[in-house]
PDB file of C-alpha atoms in Angstrom:
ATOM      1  CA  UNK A   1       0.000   0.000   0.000  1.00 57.00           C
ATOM      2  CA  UNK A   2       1.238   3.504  -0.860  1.00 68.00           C
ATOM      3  CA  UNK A   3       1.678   6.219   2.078  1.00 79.00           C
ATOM      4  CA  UNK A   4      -0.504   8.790   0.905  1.00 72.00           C
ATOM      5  CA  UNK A   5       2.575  11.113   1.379  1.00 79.00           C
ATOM      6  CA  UNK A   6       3.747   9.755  -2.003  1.00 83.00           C
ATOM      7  CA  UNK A   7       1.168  11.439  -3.514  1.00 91.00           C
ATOM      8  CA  UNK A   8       1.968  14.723  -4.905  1.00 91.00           C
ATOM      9  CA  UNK A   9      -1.867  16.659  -4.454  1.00 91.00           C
ATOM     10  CA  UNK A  10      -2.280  15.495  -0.574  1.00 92.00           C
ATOM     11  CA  UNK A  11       1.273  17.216   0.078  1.00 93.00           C
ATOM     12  CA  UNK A  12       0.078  20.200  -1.643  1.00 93.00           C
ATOM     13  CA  UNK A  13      -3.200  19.791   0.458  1.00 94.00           C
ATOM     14  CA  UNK A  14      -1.370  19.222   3.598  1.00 94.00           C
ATOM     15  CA  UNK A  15       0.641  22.590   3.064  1.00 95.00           C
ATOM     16  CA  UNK A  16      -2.535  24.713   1.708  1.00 95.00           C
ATOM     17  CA  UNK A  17      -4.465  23.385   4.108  1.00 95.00           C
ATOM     18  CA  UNK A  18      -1.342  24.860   6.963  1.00 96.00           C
ATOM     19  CA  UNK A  19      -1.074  28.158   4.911  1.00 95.00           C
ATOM     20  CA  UNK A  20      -4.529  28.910   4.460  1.00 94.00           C
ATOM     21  CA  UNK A  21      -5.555  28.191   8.370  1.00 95.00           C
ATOM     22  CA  UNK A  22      -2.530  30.819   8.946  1.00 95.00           C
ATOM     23  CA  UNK A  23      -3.955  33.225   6.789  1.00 95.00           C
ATOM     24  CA  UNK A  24      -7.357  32.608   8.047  1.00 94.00           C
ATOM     25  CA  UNK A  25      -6.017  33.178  11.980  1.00 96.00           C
ATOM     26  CA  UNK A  26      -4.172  36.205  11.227  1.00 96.00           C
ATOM     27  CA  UNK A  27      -6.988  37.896   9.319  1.00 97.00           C
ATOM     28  CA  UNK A  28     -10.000  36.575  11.981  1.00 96.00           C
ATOM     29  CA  UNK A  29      -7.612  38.170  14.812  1.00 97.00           C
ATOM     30  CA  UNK A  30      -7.299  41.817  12.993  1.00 96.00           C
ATOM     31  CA  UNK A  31      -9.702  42.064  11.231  1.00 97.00           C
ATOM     32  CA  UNK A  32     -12.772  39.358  11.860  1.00 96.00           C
ATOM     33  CA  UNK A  33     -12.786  37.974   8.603  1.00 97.00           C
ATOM     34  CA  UNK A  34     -11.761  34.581   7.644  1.00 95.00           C
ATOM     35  CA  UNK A  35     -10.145  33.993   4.274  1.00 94.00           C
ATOM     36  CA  UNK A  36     -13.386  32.593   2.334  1.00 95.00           C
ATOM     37  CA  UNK A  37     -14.875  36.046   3.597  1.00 97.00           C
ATOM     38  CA  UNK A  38     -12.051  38.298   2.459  1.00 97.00           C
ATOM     39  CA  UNK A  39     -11.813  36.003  -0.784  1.00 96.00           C
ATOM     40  CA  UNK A  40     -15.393  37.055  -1.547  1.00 97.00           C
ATOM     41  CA  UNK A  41     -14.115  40.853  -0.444  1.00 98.00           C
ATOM     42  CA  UNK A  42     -11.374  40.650  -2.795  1.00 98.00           C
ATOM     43  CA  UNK A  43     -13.419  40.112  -5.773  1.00 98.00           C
ATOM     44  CA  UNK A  44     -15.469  42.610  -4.695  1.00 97.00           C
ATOM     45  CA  UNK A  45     -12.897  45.038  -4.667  1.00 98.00           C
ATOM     46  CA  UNK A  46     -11.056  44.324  -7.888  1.00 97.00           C
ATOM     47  CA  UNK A  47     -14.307  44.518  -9.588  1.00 97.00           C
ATOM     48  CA  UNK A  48     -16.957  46.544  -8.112  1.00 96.00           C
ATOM     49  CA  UNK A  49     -20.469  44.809  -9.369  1.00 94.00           C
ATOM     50  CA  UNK A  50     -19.479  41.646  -9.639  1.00 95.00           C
ATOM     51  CA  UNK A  51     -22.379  39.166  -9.555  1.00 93.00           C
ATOM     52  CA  UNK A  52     -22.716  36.440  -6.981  1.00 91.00           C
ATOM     53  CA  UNK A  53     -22.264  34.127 -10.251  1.00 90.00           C
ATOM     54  CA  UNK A  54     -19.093  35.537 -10.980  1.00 95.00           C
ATOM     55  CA  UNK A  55     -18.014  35.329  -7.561  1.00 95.00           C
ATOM     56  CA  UNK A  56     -18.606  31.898  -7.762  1.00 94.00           C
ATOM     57  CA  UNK A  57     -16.823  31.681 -10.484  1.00 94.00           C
ATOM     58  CA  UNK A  58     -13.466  33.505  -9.866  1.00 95.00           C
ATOM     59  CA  UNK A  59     -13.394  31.884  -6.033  1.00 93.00           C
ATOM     60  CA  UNK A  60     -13.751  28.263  -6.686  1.00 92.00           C
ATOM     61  CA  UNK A  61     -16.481  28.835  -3.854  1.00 93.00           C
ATOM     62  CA  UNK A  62     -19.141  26.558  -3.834  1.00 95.00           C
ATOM     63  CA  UNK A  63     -22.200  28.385  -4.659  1.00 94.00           C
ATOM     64  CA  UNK A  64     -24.678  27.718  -1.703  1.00 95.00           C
ATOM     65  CA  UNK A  65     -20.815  28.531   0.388  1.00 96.00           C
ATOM     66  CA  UNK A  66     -20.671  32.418  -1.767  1.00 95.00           C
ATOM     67  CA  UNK A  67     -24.509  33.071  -0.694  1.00 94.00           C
ATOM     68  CA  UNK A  68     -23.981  32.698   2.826  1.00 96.00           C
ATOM     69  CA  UNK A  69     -20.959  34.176   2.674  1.00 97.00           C
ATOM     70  CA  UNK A  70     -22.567  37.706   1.083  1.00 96.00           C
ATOM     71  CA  UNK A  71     -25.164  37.489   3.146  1.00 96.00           C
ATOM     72  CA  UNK A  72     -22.907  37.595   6.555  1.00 97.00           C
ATOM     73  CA  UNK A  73     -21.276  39.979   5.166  1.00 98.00           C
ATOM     74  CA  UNK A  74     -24.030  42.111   3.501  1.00 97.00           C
ATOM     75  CA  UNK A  75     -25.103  41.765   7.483  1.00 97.00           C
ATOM     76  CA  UNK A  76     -22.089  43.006   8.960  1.00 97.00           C
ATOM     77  CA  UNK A  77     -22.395  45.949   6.668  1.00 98.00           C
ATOM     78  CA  UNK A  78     -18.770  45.113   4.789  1.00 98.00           C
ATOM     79  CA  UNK A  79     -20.789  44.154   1.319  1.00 97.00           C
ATOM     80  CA  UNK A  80     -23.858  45.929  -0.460  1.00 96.00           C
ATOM     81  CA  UNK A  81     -26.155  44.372  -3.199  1.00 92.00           C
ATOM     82  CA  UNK A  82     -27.864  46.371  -5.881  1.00 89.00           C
ATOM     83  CA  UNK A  83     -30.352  44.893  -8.027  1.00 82.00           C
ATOM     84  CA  UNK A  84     -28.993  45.018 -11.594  1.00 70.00           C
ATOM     85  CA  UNK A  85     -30.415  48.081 -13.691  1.00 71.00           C
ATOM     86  CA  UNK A  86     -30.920  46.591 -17.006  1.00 73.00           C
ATOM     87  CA  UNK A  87     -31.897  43.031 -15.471  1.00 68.00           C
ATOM     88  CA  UNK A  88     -33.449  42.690 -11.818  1.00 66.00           C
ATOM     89  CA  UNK A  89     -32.056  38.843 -12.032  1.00 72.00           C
ATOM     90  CA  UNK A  90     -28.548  39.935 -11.579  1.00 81.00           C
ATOM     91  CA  UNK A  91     -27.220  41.375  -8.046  1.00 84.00           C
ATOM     92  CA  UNK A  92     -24.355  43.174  -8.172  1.00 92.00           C
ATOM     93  CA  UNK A  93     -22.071  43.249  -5.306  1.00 96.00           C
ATOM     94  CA  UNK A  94     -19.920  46.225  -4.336  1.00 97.00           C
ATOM     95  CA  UNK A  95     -18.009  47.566  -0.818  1.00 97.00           C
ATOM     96  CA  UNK A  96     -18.978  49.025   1.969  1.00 98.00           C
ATOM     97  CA  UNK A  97     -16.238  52.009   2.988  1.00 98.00           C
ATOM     98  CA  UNK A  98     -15.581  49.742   5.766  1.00 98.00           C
ATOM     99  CA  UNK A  99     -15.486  46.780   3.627  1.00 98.00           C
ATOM    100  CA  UNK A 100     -12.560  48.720   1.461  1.00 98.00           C
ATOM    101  CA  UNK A 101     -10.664  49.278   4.384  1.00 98.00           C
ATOM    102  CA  UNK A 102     -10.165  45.574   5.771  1.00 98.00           C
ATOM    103  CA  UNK A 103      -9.699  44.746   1.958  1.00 98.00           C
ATOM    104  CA  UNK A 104      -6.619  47.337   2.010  1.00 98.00           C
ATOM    105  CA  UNK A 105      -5.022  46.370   5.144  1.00 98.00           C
ATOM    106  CA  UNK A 106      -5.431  42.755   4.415  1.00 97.00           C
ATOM    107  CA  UNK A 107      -3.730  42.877   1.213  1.00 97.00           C
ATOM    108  CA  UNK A 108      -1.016  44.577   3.415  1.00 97.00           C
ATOM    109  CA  UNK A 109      -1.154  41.488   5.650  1.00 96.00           C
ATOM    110  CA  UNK A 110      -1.197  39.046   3.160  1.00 96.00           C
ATOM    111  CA  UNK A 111       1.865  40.273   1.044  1.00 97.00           C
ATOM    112  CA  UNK A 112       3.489  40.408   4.376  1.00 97.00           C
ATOM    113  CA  UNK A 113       2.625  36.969   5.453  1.00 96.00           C
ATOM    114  CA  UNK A 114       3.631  35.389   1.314  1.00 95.00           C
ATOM    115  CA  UNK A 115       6.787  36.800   1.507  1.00 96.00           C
ATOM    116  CA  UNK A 116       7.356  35.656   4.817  1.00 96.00           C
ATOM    117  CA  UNK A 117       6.743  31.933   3.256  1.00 95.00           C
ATOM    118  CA  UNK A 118       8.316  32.271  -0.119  1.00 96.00           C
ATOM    119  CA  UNK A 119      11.427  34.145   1.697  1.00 96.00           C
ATOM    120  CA  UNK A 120      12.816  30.480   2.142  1.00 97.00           C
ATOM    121  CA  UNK A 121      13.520  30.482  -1.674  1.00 97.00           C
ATOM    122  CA  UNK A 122      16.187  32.152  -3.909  1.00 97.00           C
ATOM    123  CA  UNK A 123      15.021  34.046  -6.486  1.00 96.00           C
ATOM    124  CA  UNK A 124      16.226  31.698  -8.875  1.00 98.00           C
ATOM    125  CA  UNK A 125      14.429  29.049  -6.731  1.00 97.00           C
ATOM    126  CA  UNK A 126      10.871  31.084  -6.538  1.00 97.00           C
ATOM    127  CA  UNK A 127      11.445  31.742 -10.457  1.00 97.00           C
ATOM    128  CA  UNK A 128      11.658  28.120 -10.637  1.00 97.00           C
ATOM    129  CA  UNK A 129       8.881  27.109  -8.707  1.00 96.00           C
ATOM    130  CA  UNK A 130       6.636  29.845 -10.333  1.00 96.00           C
ATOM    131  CA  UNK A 131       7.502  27.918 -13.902  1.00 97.00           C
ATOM    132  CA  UNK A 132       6.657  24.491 -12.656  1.00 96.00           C
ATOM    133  CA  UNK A 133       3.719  25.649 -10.916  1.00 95.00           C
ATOM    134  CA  UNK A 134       2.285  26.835 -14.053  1.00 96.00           C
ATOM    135  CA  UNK A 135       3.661  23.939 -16.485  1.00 97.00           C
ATOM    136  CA  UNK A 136       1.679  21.676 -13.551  1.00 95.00           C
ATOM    137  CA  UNK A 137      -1.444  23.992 -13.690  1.00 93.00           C
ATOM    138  CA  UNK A 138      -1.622  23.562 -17.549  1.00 94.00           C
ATOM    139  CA  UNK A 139      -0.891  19.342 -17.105  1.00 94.00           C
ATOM    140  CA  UNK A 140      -3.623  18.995 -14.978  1.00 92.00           C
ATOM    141  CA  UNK A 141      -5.980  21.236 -16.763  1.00 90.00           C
ATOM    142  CA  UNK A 142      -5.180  19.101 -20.314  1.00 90.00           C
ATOM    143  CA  UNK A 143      -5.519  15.631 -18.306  1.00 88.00           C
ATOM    144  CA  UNK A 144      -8.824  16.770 -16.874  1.00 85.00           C
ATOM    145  CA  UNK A 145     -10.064  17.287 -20.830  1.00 83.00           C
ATOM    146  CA  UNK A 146      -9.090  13.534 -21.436  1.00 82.00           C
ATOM    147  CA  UNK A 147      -9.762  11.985 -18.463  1.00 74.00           C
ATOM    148  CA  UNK A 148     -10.894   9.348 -19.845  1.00 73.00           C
ATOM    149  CA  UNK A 149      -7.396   7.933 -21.285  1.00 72.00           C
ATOM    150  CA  UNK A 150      -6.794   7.516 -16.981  1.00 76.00           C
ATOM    151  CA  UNK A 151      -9.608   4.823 -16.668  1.00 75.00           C
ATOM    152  CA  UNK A 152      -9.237   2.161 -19.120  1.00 69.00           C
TER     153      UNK A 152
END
């Protein structure tokens, strides 16, 4: 039997898993959002009236997950919706003042906290790891259009 810690995508899962509870500590103790929140906030941010749908989208949020998620924070008065002008269907989401603000110093937090992580690697290292990242990223994205050559 194979350890799963031969397995390349439950390391990776083991070490997101670690980073992301980090992130998720840091930013619930400043600021009382947890990452999933301050992913939705994000998006928000970089593009004032996104949809819920797009959210959804660009997150990799469940859906059911990204309404609850709005909602809280619609709540807590960090999000707004708007009904959509041309279609009452679509709700666009923007920020709250408030909402920009833990956006801001989050970012601030979180480029502190990467570089504290990827400060273990040369440049020549990160540059490295950045290029096999992405040559990975575009494997697994042309194995999951033939999937089917992995089950026969």
């Amino acid at each position: 039997m194979t350890a799963l810690t031969d397995f390349l995508t439950f390391r990776i899962d083991v070490f997101n898993d670690q980073a992301k509870q980090l992130a998720t500590d840091v930013y619930e103790e400043t600021h009382g959002v947890s990452l999933r929140e301050l992913r939705v906030l994000r998006l928000a941010y970089a593009t004032p009236g996104i949809t819920q749908g797009e959210v959804v989208a660009a997150s990799r949020l469940e859906k059911t997950l990204v309404s609850k998620l709005v909602t809280a924070l619609v709540r807590r008065q960090l999000l707004l919706r708007e009904i959509g002008a041309q279609d009452a269907r679509w709700v666009h989401l923007h920020l709250t003042e408030e909402g920009r603000y833990i956006v801001q110093q989050c970012n601030r937090l979180g480029k502190k906290m990467e570089r504290s992580l990827l400060g273990v690697l040369s440049d020549s290292e990160l540059a490295l790891f950045d290029r096999c990242l992405e040559r990975l990223t575009e494997q697994v994205e042309r194995d999951a259009h033939n999937a089917r050559r992995f089950m026969t």
